[in-house]
PDB file of C-alpha atoms and ligand atoms in Angstrom:
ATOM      1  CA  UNK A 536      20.075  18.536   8.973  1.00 96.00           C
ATOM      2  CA  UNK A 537      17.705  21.377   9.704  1.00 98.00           C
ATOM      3  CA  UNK A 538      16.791  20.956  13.339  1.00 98.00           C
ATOM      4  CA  UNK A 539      13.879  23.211  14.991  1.00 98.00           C
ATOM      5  CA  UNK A 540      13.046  22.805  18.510  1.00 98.00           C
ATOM      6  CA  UNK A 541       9.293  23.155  19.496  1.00 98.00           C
ATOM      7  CA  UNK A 542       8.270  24.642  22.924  1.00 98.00           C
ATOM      8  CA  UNK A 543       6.222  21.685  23.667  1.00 98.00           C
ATOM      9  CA  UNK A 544       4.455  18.253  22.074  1.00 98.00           C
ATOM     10  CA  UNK A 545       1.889  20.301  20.557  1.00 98.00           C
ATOM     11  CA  UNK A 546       4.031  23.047  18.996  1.00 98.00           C
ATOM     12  CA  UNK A 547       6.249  19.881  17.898  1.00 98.00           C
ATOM     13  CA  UNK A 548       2.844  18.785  16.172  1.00 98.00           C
ATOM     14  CA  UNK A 549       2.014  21.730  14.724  1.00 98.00           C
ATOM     15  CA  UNK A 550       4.973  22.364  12.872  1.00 98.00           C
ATOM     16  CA  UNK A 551       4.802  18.849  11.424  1.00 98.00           C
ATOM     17  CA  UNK A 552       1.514  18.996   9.705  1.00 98.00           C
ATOM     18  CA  UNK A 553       2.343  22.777   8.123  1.00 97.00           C
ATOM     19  CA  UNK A 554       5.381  20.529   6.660  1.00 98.00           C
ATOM     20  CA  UNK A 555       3.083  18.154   5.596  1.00 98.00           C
ATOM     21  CA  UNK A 556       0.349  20.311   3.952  1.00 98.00           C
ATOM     22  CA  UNK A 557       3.009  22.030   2.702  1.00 98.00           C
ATOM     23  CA  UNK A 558       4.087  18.852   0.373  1.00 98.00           C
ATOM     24  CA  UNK A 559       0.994  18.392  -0.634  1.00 98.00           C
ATOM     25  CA  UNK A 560       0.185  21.570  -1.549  1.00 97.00           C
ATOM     26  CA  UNK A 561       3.524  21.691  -3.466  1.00 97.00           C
ATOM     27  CA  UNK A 562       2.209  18.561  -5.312  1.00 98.00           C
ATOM     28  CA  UNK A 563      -1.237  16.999  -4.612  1.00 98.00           C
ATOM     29  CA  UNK A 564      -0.076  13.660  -6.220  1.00 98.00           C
ATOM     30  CA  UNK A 565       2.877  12.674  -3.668  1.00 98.00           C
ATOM     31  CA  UNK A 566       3.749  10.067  -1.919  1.00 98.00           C
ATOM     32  CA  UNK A 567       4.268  10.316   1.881  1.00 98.00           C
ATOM     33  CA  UNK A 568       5.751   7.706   4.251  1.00 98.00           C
ATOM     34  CA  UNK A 569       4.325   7.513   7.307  1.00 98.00           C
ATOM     35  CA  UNK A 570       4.828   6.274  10.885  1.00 98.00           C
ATOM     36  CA  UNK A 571       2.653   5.078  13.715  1.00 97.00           C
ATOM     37  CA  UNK A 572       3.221   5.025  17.552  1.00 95.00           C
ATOM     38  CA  UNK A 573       2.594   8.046  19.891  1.00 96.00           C
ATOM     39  CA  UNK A 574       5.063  10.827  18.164  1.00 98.00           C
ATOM     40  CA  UNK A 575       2.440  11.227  15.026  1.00 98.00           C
ATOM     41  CA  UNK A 576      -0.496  11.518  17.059  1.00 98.00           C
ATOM     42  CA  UNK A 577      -1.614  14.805  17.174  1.00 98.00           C
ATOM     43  CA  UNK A 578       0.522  15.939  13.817  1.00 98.00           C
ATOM     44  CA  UNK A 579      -2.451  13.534  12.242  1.00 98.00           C
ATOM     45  CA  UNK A 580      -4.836  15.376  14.699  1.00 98.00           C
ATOM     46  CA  UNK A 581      -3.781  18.509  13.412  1.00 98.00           C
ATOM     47  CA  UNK A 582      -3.829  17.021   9.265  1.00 98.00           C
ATOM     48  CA  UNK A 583      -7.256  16.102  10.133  1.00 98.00           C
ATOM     49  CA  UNK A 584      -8.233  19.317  11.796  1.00 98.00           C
ATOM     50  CA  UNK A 585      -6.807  21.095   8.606  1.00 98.00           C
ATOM     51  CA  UNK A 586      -8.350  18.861   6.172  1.00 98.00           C
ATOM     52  CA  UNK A 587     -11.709  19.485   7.487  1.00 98.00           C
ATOM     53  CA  UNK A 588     -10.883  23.495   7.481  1.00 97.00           C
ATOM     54  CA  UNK A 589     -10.962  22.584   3.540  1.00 96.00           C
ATOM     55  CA  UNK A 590      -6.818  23.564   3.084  1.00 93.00           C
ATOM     56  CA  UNK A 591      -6.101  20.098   2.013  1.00 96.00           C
ATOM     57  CA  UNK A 592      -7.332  17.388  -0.152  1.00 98.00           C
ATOM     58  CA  UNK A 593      -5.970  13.998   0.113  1.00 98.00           C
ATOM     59  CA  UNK A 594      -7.950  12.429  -2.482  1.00 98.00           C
ATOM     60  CA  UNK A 595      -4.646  12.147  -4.888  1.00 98.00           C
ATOM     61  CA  UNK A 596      -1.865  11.601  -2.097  1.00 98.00           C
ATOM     62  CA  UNK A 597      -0.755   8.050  -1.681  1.00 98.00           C
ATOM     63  CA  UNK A 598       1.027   6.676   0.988  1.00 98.00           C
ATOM     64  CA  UNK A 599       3.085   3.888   2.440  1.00 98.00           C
ATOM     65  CA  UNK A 600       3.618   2.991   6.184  1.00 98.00           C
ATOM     66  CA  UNK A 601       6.987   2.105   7.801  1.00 98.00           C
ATOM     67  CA  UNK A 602       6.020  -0.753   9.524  1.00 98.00           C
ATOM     68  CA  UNK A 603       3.600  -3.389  10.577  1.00 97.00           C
ATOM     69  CA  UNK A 604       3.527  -5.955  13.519  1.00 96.00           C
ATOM     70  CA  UNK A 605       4.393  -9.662  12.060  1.00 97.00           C
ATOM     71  CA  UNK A 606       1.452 -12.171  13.148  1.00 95.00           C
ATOM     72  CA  UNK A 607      -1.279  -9.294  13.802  1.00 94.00           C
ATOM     73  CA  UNK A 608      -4.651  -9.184  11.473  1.00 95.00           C
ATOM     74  CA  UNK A 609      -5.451  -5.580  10.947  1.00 95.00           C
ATOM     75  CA  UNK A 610      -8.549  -6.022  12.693  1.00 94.00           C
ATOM     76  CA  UNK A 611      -6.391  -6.278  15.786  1.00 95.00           C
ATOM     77  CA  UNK A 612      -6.588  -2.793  17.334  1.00 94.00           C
ATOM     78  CA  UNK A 613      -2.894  -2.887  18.121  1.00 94.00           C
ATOM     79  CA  UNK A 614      -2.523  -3.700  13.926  1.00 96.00           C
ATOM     80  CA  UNK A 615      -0.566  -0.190  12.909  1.00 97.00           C
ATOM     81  CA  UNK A 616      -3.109  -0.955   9.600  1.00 98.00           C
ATOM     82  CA  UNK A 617      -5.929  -0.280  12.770  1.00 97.00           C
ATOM     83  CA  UNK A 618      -3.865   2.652  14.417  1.00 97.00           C
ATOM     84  CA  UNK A 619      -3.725   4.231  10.625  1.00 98.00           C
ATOM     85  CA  UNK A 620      -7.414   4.124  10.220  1.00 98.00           C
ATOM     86  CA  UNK A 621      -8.385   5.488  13.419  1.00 98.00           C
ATOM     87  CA  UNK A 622      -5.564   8.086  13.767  1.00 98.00           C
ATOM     88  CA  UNK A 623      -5.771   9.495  10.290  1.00 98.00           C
ATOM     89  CA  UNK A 624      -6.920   7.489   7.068  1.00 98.00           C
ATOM     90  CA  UNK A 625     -10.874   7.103   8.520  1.00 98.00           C
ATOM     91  CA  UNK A 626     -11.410  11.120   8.590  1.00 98.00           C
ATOM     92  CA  UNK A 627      -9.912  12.301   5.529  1.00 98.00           C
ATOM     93  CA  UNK A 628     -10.259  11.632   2.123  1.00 98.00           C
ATOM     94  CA  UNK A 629      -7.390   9.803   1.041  1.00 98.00           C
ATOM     95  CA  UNK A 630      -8.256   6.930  -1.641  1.00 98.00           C
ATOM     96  CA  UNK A 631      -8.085   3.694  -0.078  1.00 98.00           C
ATOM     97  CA  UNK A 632      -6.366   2.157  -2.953  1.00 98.00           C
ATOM     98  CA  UNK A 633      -3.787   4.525  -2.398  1.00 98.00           C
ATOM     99  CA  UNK A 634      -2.968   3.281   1.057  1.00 98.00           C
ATOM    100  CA  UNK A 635      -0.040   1.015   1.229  1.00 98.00           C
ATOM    101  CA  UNK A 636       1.232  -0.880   4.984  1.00 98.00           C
ATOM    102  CA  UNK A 637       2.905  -4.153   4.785  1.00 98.00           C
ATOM    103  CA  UNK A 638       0.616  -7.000   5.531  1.00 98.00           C
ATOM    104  CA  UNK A 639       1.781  -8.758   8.977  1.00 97.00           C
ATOM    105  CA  UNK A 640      -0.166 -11.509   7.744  1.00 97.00           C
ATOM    106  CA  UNK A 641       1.502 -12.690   4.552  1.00 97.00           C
ATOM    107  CA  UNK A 642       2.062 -16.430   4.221  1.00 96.00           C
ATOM    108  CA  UNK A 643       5.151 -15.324   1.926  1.00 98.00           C
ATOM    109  CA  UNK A 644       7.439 -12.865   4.322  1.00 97.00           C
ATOM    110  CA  UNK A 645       9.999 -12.527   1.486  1.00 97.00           C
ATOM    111  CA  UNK A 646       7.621 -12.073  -1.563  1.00 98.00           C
ATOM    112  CA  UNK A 647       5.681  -9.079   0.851  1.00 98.00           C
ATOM    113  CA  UNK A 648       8.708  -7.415   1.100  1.00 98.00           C
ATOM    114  CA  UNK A 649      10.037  -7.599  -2.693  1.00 98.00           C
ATOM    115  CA  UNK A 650       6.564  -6.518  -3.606  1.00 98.00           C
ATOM    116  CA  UNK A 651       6.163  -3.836  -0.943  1.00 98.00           C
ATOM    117  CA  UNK A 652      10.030  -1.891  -1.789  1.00 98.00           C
ATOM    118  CA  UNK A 653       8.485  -2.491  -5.853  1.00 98.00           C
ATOM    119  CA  UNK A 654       5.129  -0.658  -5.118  1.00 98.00           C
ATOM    120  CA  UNK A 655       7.364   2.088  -3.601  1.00 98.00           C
ATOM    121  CA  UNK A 656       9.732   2.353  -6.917  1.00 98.00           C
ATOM    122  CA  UNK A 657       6.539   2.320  -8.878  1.00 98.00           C
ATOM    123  CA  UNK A 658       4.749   5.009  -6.991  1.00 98.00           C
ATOM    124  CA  UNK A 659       7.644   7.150  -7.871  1.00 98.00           C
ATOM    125  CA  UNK A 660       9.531   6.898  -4.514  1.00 98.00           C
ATOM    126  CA  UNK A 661       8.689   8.932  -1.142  1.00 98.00           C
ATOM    127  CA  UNK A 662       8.332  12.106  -1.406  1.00 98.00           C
ATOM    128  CA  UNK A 663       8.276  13.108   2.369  1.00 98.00           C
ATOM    129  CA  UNK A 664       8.750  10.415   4.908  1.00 98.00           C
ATOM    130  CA  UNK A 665       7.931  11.345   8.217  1.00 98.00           C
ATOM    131  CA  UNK A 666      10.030   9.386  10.956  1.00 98.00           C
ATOM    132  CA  UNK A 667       9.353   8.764  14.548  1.00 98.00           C
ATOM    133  CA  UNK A 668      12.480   7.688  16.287  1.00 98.00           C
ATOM    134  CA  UNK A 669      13.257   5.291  19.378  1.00 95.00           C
ATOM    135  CA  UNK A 670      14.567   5.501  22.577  1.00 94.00           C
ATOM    136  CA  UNK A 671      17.240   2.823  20.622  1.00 94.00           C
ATOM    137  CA  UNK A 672      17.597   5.341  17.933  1.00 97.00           C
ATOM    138  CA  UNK A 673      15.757   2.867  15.843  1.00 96.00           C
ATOM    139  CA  UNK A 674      13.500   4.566  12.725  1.00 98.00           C
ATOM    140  CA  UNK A 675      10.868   2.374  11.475  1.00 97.00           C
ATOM    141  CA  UNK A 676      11.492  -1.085  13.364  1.00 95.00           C
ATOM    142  CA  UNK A 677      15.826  -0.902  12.083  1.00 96.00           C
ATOM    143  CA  UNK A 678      16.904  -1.622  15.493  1.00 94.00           C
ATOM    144  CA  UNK A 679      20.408  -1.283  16.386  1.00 95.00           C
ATOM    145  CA  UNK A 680      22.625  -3.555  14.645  1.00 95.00           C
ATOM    146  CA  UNK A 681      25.967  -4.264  12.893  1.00 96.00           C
ATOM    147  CA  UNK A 682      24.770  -3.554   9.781  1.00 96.00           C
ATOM    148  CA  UNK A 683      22.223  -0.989   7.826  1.00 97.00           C
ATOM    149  CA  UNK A 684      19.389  -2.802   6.667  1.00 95.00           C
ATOM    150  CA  UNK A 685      19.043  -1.698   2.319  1.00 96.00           C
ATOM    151  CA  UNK A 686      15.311  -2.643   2.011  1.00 97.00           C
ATOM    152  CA  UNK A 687      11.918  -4.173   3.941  1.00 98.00           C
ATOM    153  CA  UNK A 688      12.645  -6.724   5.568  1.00 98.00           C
ATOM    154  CA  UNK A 689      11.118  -9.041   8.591  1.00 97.00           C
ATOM    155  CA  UNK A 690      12.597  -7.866  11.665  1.00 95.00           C
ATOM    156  CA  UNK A 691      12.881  -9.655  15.378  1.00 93.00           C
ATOM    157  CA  UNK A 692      12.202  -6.689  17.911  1.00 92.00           C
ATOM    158  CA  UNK A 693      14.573  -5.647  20.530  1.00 89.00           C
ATOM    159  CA  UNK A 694      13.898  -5.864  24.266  1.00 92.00           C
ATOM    160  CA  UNK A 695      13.674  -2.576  24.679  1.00 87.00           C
ATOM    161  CA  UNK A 696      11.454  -1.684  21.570  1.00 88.00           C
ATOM    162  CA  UNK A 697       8.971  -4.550  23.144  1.00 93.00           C
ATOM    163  CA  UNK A 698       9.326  -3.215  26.226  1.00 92.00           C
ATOM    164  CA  UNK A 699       8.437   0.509  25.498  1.00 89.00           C
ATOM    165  CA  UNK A 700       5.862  -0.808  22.711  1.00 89.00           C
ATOM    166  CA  UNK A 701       4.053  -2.941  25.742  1.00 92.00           C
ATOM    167  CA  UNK A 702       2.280   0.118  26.769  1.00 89.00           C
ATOM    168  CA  UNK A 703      -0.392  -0.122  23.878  1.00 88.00           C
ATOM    169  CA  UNK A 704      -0.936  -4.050  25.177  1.00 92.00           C
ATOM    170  CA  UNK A 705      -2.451  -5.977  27.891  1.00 91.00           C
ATOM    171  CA  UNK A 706       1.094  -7.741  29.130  1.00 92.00           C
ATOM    172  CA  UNK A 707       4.243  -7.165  27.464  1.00 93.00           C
ATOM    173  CA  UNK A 708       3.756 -11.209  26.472  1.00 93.00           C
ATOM    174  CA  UNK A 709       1.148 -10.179  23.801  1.00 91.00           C
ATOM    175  CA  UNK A 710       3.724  -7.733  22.209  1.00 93.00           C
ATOM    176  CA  UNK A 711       4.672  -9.687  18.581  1.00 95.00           C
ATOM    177  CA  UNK A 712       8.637 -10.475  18.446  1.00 95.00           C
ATOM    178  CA  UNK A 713       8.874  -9.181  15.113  1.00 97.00           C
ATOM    179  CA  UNK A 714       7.211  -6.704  12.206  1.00 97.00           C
ATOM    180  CA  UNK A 715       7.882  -6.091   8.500  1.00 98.00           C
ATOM    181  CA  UNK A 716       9.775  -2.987   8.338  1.00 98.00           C
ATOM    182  CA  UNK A 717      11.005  -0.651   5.652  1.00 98.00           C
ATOM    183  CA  UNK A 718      14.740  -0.931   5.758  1.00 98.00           C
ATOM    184  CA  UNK A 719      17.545   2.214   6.292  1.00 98.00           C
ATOM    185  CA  UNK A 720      17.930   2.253   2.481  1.00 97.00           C
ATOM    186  CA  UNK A 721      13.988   2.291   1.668  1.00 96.00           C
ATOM    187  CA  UNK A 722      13.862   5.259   3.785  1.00 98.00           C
ATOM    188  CA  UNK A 723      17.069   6.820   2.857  1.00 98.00           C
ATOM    189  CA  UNK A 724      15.636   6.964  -0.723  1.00 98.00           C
ATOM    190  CA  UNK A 725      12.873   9.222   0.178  1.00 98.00           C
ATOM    191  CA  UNK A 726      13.278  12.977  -1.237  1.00 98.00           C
ATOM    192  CA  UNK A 727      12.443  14.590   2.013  1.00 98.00           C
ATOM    193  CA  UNK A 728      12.597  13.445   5.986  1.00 98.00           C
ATOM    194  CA  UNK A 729      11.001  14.765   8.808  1.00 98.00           C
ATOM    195  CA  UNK A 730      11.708  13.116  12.030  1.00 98.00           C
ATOM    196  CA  UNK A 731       9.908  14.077  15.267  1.00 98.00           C
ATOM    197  CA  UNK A 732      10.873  13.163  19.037  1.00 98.00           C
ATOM    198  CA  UNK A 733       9.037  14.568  22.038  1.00 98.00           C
ATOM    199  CA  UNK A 734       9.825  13.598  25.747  1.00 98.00           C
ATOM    200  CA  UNK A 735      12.932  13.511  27.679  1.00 98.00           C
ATOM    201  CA  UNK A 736      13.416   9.993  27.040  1.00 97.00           C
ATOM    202  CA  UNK A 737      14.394  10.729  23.381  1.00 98.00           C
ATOM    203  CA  UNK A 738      16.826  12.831  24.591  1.00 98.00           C
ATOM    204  CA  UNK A 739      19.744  10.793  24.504  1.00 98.00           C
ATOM    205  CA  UNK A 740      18.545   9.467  21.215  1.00 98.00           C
ATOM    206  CA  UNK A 741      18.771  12.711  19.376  1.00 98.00           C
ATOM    207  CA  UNK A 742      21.963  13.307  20.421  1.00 98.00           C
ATOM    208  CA  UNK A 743      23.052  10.381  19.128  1.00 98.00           C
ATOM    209  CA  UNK A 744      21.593  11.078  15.997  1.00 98.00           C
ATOM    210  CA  UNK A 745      22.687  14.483  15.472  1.00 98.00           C
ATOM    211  CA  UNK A 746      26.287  14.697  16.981  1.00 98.00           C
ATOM    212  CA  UNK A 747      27.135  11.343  17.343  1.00 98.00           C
ATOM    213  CA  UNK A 748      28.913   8.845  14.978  1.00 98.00           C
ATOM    214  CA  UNK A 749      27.347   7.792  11.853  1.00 98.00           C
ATOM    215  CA  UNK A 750      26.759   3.724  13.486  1.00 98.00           C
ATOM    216  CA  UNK A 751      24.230   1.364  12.597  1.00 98.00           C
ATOM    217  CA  UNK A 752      24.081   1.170  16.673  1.00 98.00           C
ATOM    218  CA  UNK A 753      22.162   4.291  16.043  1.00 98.00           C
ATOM    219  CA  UNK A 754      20.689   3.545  12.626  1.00 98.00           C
ATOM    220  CA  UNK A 755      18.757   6.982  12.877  1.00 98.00           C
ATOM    221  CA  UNK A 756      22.572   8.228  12.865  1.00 98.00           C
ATOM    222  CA  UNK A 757      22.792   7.419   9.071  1.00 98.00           C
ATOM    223  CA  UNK A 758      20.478  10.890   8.535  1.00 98.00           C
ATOM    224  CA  UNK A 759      23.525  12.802   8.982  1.00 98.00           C
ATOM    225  CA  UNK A 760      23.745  11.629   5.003  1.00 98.00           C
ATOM    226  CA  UNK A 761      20.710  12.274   3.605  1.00 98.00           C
ATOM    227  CA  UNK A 762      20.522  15.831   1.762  1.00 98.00           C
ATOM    228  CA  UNK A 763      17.063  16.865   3.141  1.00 98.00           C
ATOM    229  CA  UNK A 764      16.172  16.218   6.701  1.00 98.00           C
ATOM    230  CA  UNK A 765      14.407  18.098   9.160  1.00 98.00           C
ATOM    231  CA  UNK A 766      13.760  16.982  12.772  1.00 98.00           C
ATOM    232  CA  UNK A 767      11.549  18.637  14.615  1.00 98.00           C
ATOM    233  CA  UNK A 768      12.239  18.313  19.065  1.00 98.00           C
ATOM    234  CA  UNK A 769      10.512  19.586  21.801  1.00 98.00           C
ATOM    235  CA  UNK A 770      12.580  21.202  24.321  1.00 98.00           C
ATOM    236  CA  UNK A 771      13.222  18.291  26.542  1.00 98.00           C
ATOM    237  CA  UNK A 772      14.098  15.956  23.488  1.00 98.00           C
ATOM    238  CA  UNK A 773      16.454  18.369  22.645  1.00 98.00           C
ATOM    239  CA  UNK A 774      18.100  18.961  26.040  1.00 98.00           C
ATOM    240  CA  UNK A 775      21.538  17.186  25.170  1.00 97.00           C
ATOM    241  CA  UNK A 776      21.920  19.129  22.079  1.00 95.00           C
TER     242      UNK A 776
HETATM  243  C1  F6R B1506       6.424   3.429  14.017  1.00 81.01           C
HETATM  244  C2  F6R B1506       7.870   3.336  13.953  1.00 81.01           C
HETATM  245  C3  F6R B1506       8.745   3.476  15.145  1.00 81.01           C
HETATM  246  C4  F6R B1506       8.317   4.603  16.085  1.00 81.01           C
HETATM  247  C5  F6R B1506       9.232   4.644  17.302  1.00 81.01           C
HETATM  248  C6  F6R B1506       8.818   5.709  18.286  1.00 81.01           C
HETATM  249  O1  F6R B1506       5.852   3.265  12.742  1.00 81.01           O
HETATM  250  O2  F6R B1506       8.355   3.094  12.898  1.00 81.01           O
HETATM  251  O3  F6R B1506      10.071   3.701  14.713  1.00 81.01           O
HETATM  252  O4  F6R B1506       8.362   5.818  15.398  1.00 81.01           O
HETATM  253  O5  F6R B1506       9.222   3.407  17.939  1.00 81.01           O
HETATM  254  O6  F6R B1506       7.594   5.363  18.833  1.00 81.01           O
HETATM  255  P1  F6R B1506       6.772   6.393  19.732  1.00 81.01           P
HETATM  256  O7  F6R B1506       6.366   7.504  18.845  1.00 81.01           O
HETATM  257  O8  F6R B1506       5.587   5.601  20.221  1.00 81.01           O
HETATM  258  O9  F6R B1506       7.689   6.827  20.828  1.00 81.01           O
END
């Protein structure tokens, strides 16, 4: 695990999108996995900013999302298919065809999620997958458990993850129970990592992941195996290090 630690959110961010252009300047064609919730933010602000400088060009780059709510249309602004377009996919010029996030919708849970881990083999597998990572140590929506999920699968959300997710809705009643999520070995499969965690609150987290024992309590613990992982902390994410 290569770990750098940022000054600050924005340095965090900064860093992130260099790693980012970087892949797709090293091959215009990839395939990125990507994440929502607040840790991407301003990395996407900063992909944006750089696209529009003219130093990258999505047009062949196709991508697949961790994780979508179970029950939400993507009109619904909290849909990660609505956080996706406004945070990223509506100002550059990716290829909509090229976009891939489960569908929260699907009258056929288990067919969605054959089909979804197929599209990813087909594409040629993840190239860089870029990893938020909660307070739970979950990655994508793997919450703790006493087992590591292989592949996408429909997932019922912990308390906490509802609780901390409640912030982006009116009461923490509207929050859906579950989501379609990649699973440990989907994202284990992906050439490259890059895992970000910002705040004081992922502090405990990130030590858990980086010196603690390899657990499916901590399924961001399982890392530790994979050949090619960077995580990129601000300084009070990585004040238990
Ligand atoms: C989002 C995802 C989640 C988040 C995690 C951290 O697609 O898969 O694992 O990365 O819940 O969320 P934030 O960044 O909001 O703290």
């Amino acid at each position: 695990m290569r770990i750098i630690v940022a000054n600050d959110y924005e340095a965090m961010s900064k860093k992130a999108a260099h790693i980012i252009v970087s892949q797709i300047v090293l091959k215009p064609n990839c395939v990125l996995g990507l994440a929502t919730g607040s840790t991407p933010i301003d990395t996407y602000k900063e992909l944006i900013n750089l696209y529009k400088m003219g130093v990258i060009d999505f047009s062949d780059v196709t991508s697949f999302n961790l994780d979508e709510y179970f029950g939400l249309p993507k009109n619904n602004p909290q849909s990660y298919d609505y956080f996706m377009k406004a945070n990223l996919f509506n100002h550059i010029n990716i290829d909509d065809e090229k976009i891939n996030i489960p569908n929260g919708m699907t009258d056929n849970v288990v067919r969605e999620c054959a089909e979804y881990e197929k599209k990813i083999e087909a594409a040629g597998g993840i190239d860089l997958q870029l990893l938020g990572i909660g307070r739970n140590g979950h990655i994508g929506f793997n919450e703790p458990s006493d087992h590591f999920e292989p592949k996408t699968h429909l997932v019922q959300l912990d308390e906490d993850t509802i609780k901390a997710n409640s912030r982006f809705f009116d009461s923490i009643e509207d929050v859906p129970t579950k989501a379609i999520s990649m699973g440990i070995g989907s994202i284990m499969k992906a050439k490259k990592i890059l895992l970000l965690a910002s705040g004081a609150e992922k502090a405990d987290a990130i030590y858990d992941t980086v010196k603690g024992p390899i657990t499916p309590k901590v399924p961001a613990s399982i890392l530790q195996l994979h050949p090619d992982v960077t995580i990129i902390v601000d300084k009070e994410a990585a004040s238990r290090l």
